mmCIF file of C-alpha atoms in Angstrom:
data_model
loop_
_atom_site.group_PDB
_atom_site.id
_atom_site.type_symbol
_atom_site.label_atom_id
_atom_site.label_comp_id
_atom_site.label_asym_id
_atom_site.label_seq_id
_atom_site.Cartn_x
_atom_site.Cartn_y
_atom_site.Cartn_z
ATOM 1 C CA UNK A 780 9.312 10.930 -30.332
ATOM 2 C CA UNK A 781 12.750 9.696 -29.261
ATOM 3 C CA UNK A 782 13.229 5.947 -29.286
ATOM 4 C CA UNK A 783 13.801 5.381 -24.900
ATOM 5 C CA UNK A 784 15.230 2.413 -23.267
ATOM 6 C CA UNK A 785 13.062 0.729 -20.301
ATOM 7 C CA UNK A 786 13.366 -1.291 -17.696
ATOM 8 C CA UNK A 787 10.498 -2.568 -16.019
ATOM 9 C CA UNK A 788 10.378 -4.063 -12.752
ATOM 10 C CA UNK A 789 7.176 -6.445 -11.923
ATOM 11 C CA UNK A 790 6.592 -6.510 -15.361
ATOM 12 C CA UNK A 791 4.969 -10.533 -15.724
ATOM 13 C CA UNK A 792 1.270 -8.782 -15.410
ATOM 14 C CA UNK A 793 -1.084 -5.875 -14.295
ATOM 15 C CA UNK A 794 0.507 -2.486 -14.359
ATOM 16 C CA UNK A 795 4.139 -3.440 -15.625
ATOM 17 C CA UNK A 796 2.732 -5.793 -18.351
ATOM 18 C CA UNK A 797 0.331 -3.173 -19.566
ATOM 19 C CA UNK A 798 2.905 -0.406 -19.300
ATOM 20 C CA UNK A 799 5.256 -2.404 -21.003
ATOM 21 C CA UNK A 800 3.364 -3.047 -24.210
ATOM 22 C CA UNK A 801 1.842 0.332 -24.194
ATOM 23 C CA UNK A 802 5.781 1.503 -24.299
ATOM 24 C CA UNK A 803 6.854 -0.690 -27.051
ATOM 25 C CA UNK A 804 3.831 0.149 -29.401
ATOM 26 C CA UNK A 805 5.059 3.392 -28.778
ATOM 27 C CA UNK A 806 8.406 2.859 -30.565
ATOM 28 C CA UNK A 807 10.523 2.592 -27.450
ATOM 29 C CA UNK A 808 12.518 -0.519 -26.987
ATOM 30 C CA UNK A 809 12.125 -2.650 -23.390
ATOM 31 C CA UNK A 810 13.688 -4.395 -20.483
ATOM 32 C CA UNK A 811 11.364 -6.453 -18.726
ATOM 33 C CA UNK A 812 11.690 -8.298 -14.875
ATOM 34 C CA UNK A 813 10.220 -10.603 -12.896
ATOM 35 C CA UNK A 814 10.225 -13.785 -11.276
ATOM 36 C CA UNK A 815 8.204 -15.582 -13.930
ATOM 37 C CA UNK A 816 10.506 -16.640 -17.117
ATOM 38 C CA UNK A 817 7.199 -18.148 -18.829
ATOM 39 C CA UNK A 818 5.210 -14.887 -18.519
ATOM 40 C CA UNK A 819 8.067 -12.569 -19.295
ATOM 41 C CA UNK A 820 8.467 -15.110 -22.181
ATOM 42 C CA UNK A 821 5.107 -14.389 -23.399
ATOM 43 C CA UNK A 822 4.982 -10.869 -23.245
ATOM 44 C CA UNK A 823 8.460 -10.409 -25.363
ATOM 45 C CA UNK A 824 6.651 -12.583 -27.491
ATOM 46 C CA UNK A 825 3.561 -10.227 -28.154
ATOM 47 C CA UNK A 826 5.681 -7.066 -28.209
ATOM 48 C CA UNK A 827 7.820 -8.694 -31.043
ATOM 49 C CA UNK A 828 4.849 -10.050 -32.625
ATOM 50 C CA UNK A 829 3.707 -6.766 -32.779
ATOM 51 C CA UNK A 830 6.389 -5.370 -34.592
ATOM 52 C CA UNK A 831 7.872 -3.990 -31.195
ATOM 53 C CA UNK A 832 11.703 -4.618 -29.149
ATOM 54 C CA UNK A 833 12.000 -6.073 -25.781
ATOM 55 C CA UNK A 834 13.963 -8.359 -23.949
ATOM 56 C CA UNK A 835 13.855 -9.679 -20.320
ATOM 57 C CA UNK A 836 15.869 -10.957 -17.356
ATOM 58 C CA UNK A 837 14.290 -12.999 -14.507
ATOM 59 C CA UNK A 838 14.712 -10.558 -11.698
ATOM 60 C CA UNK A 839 14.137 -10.745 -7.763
ATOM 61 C CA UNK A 840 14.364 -7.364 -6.435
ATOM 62 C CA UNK A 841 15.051 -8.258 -3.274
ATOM 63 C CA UNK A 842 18.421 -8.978 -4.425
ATOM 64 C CA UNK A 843 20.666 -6.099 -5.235
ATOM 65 C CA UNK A 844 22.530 -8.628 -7.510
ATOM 66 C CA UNK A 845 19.363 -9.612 -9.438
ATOM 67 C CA UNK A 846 18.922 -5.774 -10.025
ATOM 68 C CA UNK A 847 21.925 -4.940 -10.915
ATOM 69 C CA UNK A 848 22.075 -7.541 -13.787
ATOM 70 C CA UNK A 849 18.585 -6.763 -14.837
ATOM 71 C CA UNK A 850 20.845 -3.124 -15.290
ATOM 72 C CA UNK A 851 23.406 -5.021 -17.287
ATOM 73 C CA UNK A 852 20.963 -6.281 -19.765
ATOM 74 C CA UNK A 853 19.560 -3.248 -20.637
ATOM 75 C CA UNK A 854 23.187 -1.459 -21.187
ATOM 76 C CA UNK A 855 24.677 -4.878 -22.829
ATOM 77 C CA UNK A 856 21.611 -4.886 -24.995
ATOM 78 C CA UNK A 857 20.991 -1.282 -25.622
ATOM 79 C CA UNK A 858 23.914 0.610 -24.545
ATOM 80 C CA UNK A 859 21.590 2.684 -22.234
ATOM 81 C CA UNK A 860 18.877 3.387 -19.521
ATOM 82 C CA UNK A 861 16.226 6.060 -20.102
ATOM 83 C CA UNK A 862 13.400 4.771 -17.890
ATOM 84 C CA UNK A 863 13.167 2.815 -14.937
ATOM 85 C CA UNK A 864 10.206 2.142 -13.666
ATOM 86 C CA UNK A 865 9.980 0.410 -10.317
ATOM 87 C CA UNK A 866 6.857 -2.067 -10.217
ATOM 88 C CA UNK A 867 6.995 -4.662 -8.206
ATOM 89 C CA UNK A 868 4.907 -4.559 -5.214
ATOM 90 C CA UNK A 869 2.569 -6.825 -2.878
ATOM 91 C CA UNK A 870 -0.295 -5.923 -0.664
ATOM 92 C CA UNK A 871 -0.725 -8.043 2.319
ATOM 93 C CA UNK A 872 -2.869 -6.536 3.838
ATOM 94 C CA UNK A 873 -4.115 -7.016 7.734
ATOM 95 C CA UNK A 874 -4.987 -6.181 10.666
ATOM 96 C CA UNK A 875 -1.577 -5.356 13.194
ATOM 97 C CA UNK A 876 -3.070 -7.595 15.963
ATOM 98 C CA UNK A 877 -2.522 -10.414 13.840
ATOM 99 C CA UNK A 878 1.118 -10.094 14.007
ATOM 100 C CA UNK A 879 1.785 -11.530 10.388
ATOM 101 C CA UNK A 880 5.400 -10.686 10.592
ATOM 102 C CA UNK A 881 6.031 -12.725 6.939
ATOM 103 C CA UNK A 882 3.892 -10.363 5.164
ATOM 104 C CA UNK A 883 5.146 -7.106 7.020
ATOM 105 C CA UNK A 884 8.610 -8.530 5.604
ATOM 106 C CA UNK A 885 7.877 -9.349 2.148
ATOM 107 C CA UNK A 886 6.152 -5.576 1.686
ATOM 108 C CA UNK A 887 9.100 -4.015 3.491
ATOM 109 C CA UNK A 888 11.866 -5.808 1.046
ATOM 110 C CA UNK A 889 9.578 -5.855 -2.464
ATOM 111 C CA UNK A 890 8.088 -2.558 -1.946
ATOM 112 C CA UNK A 891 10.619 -0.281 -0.303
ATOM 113 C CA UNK A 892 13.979 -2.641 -0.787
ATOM 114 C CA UNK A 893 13.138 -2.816 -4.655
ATOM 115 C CA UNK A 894 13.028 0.948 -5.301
ATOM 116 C CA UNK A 895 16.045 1.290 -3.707
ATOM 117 C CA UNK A 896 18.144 -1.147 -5.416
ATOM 118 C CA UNK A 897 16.463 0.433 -8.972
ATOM 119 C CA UNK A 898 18.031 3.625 -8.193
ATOM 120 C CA UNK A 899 21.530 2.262 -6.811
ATOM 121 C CA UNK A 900 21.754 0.212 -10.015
ATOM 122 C CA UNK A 901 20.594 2.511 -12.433
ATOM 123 C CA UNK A 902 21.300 6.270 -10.995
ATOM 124 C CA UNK A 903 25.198 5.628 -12.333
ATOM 125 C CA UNK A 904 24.103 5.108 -15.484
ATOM 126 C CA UNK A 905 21.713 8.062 -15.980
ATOM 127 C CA UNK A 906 24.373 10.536 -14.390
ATOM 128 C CA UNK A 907 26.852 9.330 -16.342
ATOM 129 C CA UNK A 908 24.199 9.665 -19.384
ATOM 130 C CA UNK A 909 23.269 13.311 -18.000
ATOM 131 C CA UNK A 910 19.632 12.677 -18.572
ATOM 132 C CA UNK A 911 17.363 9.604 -17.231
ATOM 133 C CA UNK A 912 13.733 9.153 -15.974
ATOM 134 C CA UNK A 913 12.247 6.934 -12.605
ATOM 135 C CA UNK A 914 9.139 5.555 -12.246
ATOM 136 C CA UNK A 915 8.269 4.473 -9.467
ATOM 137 C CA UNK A 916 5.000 3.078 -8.477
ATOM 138 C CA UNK A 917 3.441 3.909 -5.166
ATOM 139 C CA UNK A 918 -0.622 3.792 -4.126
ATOM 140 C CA UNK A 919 -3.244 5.658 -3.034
ATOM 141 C CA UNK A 920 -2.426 3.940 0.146
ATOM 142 C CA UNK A 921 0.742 6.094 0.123
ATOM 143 C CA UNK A 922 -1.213 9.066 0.922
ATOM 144 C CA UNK A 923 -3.846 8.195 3.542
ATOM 145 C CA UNK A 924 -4.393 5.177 6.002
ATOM 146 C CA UNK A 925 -7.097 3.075 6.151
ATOM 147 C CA UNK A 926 -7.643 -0.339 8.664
ATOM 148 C CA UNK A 927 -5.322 -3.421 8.067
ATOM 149 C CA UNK A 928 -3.384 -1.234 5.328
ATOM 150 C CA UNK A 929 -0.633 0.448 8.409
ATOM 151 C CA UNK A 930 2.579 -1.718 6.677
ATOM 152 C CA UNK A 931 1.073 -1.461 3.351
ATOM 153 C CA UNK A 932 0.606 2.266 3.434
ATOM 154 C CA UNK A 933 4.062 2.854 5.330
ATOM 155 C CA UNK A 934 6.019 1.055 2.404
ATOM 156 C CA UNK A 935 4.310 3.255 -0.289
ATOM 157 C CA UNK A 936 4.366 6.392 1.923
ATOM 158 C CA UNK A 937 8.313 5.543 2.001
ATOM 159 C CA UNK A 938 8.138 5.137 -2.365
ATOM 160 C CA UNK A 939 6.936 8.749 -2.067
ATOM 161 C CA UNK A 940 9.430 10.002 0.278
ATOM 162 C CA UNK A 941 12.103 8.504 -1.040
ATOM 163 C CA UNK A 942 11.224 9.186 -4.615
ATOM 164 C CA UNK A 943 10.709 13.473 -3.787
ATOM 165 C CA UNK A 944 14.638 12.964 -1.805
ATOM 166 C CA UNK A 945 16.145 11.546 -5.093
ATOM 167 C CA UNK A 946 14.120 14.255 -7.580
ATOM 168 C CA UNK A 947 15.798 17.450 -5.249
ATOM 169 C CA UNK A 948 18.885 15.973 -4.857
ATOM 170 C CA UNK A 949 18.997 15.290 -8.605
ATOM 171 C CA UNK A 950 17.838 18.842 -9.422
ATOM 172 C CA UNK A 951 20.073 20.075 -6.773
ATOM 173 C CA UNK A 952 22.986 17.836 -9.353
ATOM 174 C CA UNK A 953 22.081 18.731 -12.655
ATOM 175 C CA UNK A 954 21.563 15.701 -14.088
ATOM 176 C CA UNK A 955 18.935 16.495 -15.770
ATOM 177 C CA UNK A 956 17.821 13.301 -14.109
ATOM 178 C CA UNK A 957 13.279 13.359 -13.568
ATOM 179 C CA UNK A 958 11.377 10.960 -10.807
ATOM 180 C CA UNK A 959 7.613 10.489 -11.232
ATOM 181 C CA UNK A 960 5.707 8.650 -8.596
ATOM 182 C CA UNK A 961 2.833 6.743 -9.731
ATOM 183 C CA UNK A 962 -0.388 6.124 -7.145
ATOM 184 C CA UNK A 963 -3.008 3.914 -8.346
ATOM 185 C CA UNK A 964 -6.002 3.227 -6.403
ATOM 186 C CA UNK A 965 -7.897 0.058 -7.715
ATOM 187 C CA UNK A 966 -6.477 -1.940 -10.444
ATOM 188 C CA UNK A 967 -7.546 -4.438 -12.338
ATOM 189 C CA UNK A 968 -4.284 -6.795 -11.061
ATOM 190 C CA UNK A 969 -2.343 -9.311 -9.011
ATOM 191 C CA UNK A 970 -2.472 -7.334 -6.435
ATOM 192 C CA UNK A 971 -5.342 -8.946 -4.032
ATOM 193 C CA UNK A 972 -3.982 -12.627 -4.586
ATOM 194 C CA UNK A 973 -1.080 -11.552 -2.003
ATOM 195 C CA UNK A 974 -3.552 -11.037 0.672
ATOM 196 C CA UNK A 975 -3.201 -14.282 3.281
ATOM 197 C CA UNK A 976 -6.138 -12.759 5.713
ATOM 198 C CA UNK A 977 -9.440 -14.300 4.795
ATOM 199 C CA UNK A 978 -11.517 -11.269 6.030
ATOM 200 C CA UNK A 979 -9.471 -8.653 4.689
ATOM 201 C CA UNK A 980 -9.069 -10.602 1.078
ATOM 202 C CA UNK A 981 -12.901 -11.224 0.920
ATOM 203 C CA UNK A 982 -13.947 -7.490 1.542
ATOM 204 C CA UNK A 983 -10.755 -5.703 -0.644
ATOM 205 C CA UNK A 984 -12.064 -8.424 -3.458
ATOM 206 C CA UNK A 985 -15.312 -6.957 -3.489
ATOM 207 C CA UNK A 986 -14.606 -3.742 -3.481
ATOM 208 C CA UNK A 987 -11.714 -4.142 -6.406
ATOM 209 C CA UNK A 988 -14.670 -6.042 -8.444
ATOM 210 C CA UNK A 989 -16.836 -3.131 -8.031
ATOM 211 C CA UNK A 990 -13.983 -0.685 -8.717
ATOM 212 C CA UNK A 991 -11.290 -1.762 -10.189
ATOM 213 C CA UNK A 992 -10.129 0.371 -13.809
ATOM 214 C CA UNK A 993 -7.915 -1.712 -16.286
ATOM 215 C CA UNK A 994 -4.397 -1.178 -16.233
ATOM 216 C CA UNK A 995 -4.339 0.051 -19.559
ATOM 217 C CA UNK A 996 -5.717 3.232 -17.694
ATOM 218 C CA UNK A 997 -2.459 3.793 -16.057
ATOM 219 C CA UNK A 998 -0.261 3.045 -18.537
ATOM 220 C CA UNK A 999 -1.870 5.759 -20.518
ATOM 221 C CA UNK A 1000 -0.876 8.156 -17.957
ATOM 222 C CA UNK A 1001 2.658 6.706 -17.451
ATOM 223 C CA UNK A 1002 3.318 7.061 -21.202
ATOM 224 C CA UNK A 1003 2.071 11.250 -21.181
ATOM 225 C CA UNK A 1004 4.510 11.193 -18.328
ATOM 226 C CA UNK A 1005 7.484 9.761 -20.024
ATOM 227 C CA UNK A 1006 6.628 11.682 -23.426
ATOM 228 C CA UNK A 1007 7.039 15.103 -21.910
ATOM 229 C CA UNK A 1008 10.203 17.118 -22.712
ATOM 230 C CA UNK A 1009 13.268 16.672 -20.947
ATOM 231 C CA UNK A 1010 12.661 19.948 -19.392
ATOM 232 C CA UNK A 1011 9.126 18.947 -17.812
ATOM 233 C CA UNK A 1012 8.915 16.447 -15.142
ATOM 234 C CA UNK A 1013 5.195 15.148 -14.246
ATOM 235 C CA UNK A 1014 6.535 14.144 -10.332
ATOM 236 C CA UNK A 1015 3.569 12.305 -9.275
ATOM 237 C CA UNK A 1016 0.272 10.719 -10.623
ATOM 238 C CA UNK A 1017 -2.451 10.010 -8.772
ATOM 239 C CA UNK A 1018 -5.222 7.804 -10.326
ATOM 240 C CA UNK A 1019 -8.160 5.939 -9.024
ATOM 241 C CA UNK A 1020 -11.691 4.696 -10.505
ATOM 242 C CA UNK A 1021 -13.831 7.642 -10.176
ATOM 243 C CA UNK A 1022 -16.337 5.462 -8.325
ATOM 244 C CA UNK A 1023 -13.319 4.741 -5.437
ATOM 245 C CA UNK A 1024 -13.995 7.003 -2.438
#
């Protein structure tokens, strides 16, 4: 296998942590962001302990800037980008009634805002490269709607469309550039603590401990996906507990 370069958005825990070490085990060397320095701290830490590469840069993706420079790193460090994966994400959820505007803001800028500033930073670069890979993670709630989950699902429904616009227009290019869209359903992650309705964050709690598959699980699938030739592209994933209706 060639050695890849990676960034990884949302990569402090859950799905970006687990990717991320599943990556560097792998042989391929990483860019890690988030908001947390200590976390991203620790999980350079392990990868190097483990005889792997990675570095980080404390990223907010709802800053362009912050993006970009995430970018920088991984072309300052490693003279290239073969992988982005966008990660970061929050779930919300609630009811419409309730009118929590906040929330409906925060999804809208992490979840759709994110992915978009991961391809404006790093699209350059992989034309330039001819060759280049995006991840970007979406949900099971990007492909049907369910009670309290109408913002939630619209921001990953928008992942997907957004993600199938940049794979024809980069097949349309020749860039040999591939998108893969990634749709968990329940995950073993962060993901519930975001939830500021009582209601919905009791019941979604539940059902995650009843559910939920380790993240591990995905990253397996993320790694077949980035492991394929150059000529392949696996364009979207879609993997739940088999116990999640």
């Amino acid at each position: 296998m060639t050695k890849k370069v990676v960034v990884i958005t949302g990569a402090s825990s859950g799905i970006g942590e687990a990717t991320a070490k599943k990556l560097a085990a792998a042989g391929n060397q990483l860019v890690l962001g988030a908001r947390r320095e200590s976390r991203l701290q620790e999980i350079v830490a392990a990868i190097e302990q483990a005889g792997g590469e990675a570095v980080y840069a404390v990223t907010d993706v709802t800053s362009s800037d912050s993006v970009k420079a995430l970018a920088q790193k991984a072309v300052d460090t490693y003279g290239r980008i073969d992988v982005w994966m966008s990660n970061a994400g929050l779930m919300p959820q609630s009811e419409l009634i309730q009118g929590r505007t906040e929330d409906w803001d925060q999804m809208i800028d992490v979840n759709i805002k994110g992915v978009l500033y991961g391809i404006a930073a790093a699209l350059p670069i992989m034309r330039a490269q001819k060759s280049g890979q995006f991840i970007n993670t979406a949900s099971v709630a990007g492909h049907a709607v369910h009670p309290a989950s109408s913002v939630y699902s619209a921001t990953k429904y928008a992942v997907r469309a957004i993600s199938e616009g940049l794979r024809q227009e980069e097949a349309i290019a020749g860039s040999n550039v591939r998108v893969t869209v990634v749709s968990p359903g329940m995950v073993a992650t962060e993901l519930t603590n975001h939830i500021t309705d009582a209601a919905t964050k009791d019941r979604l709690e539940h059902a995650w401990a009843d559910n939920a598959i380790s993240p591990e699980e995905i990253a397996d699938s993320i790694l077949f996906a980035v492991n394929l030739p150059e000529n392949t592209s696996m364009n979207e994933l879609v993997i739940r507990p088999t116990s999640q209706k």
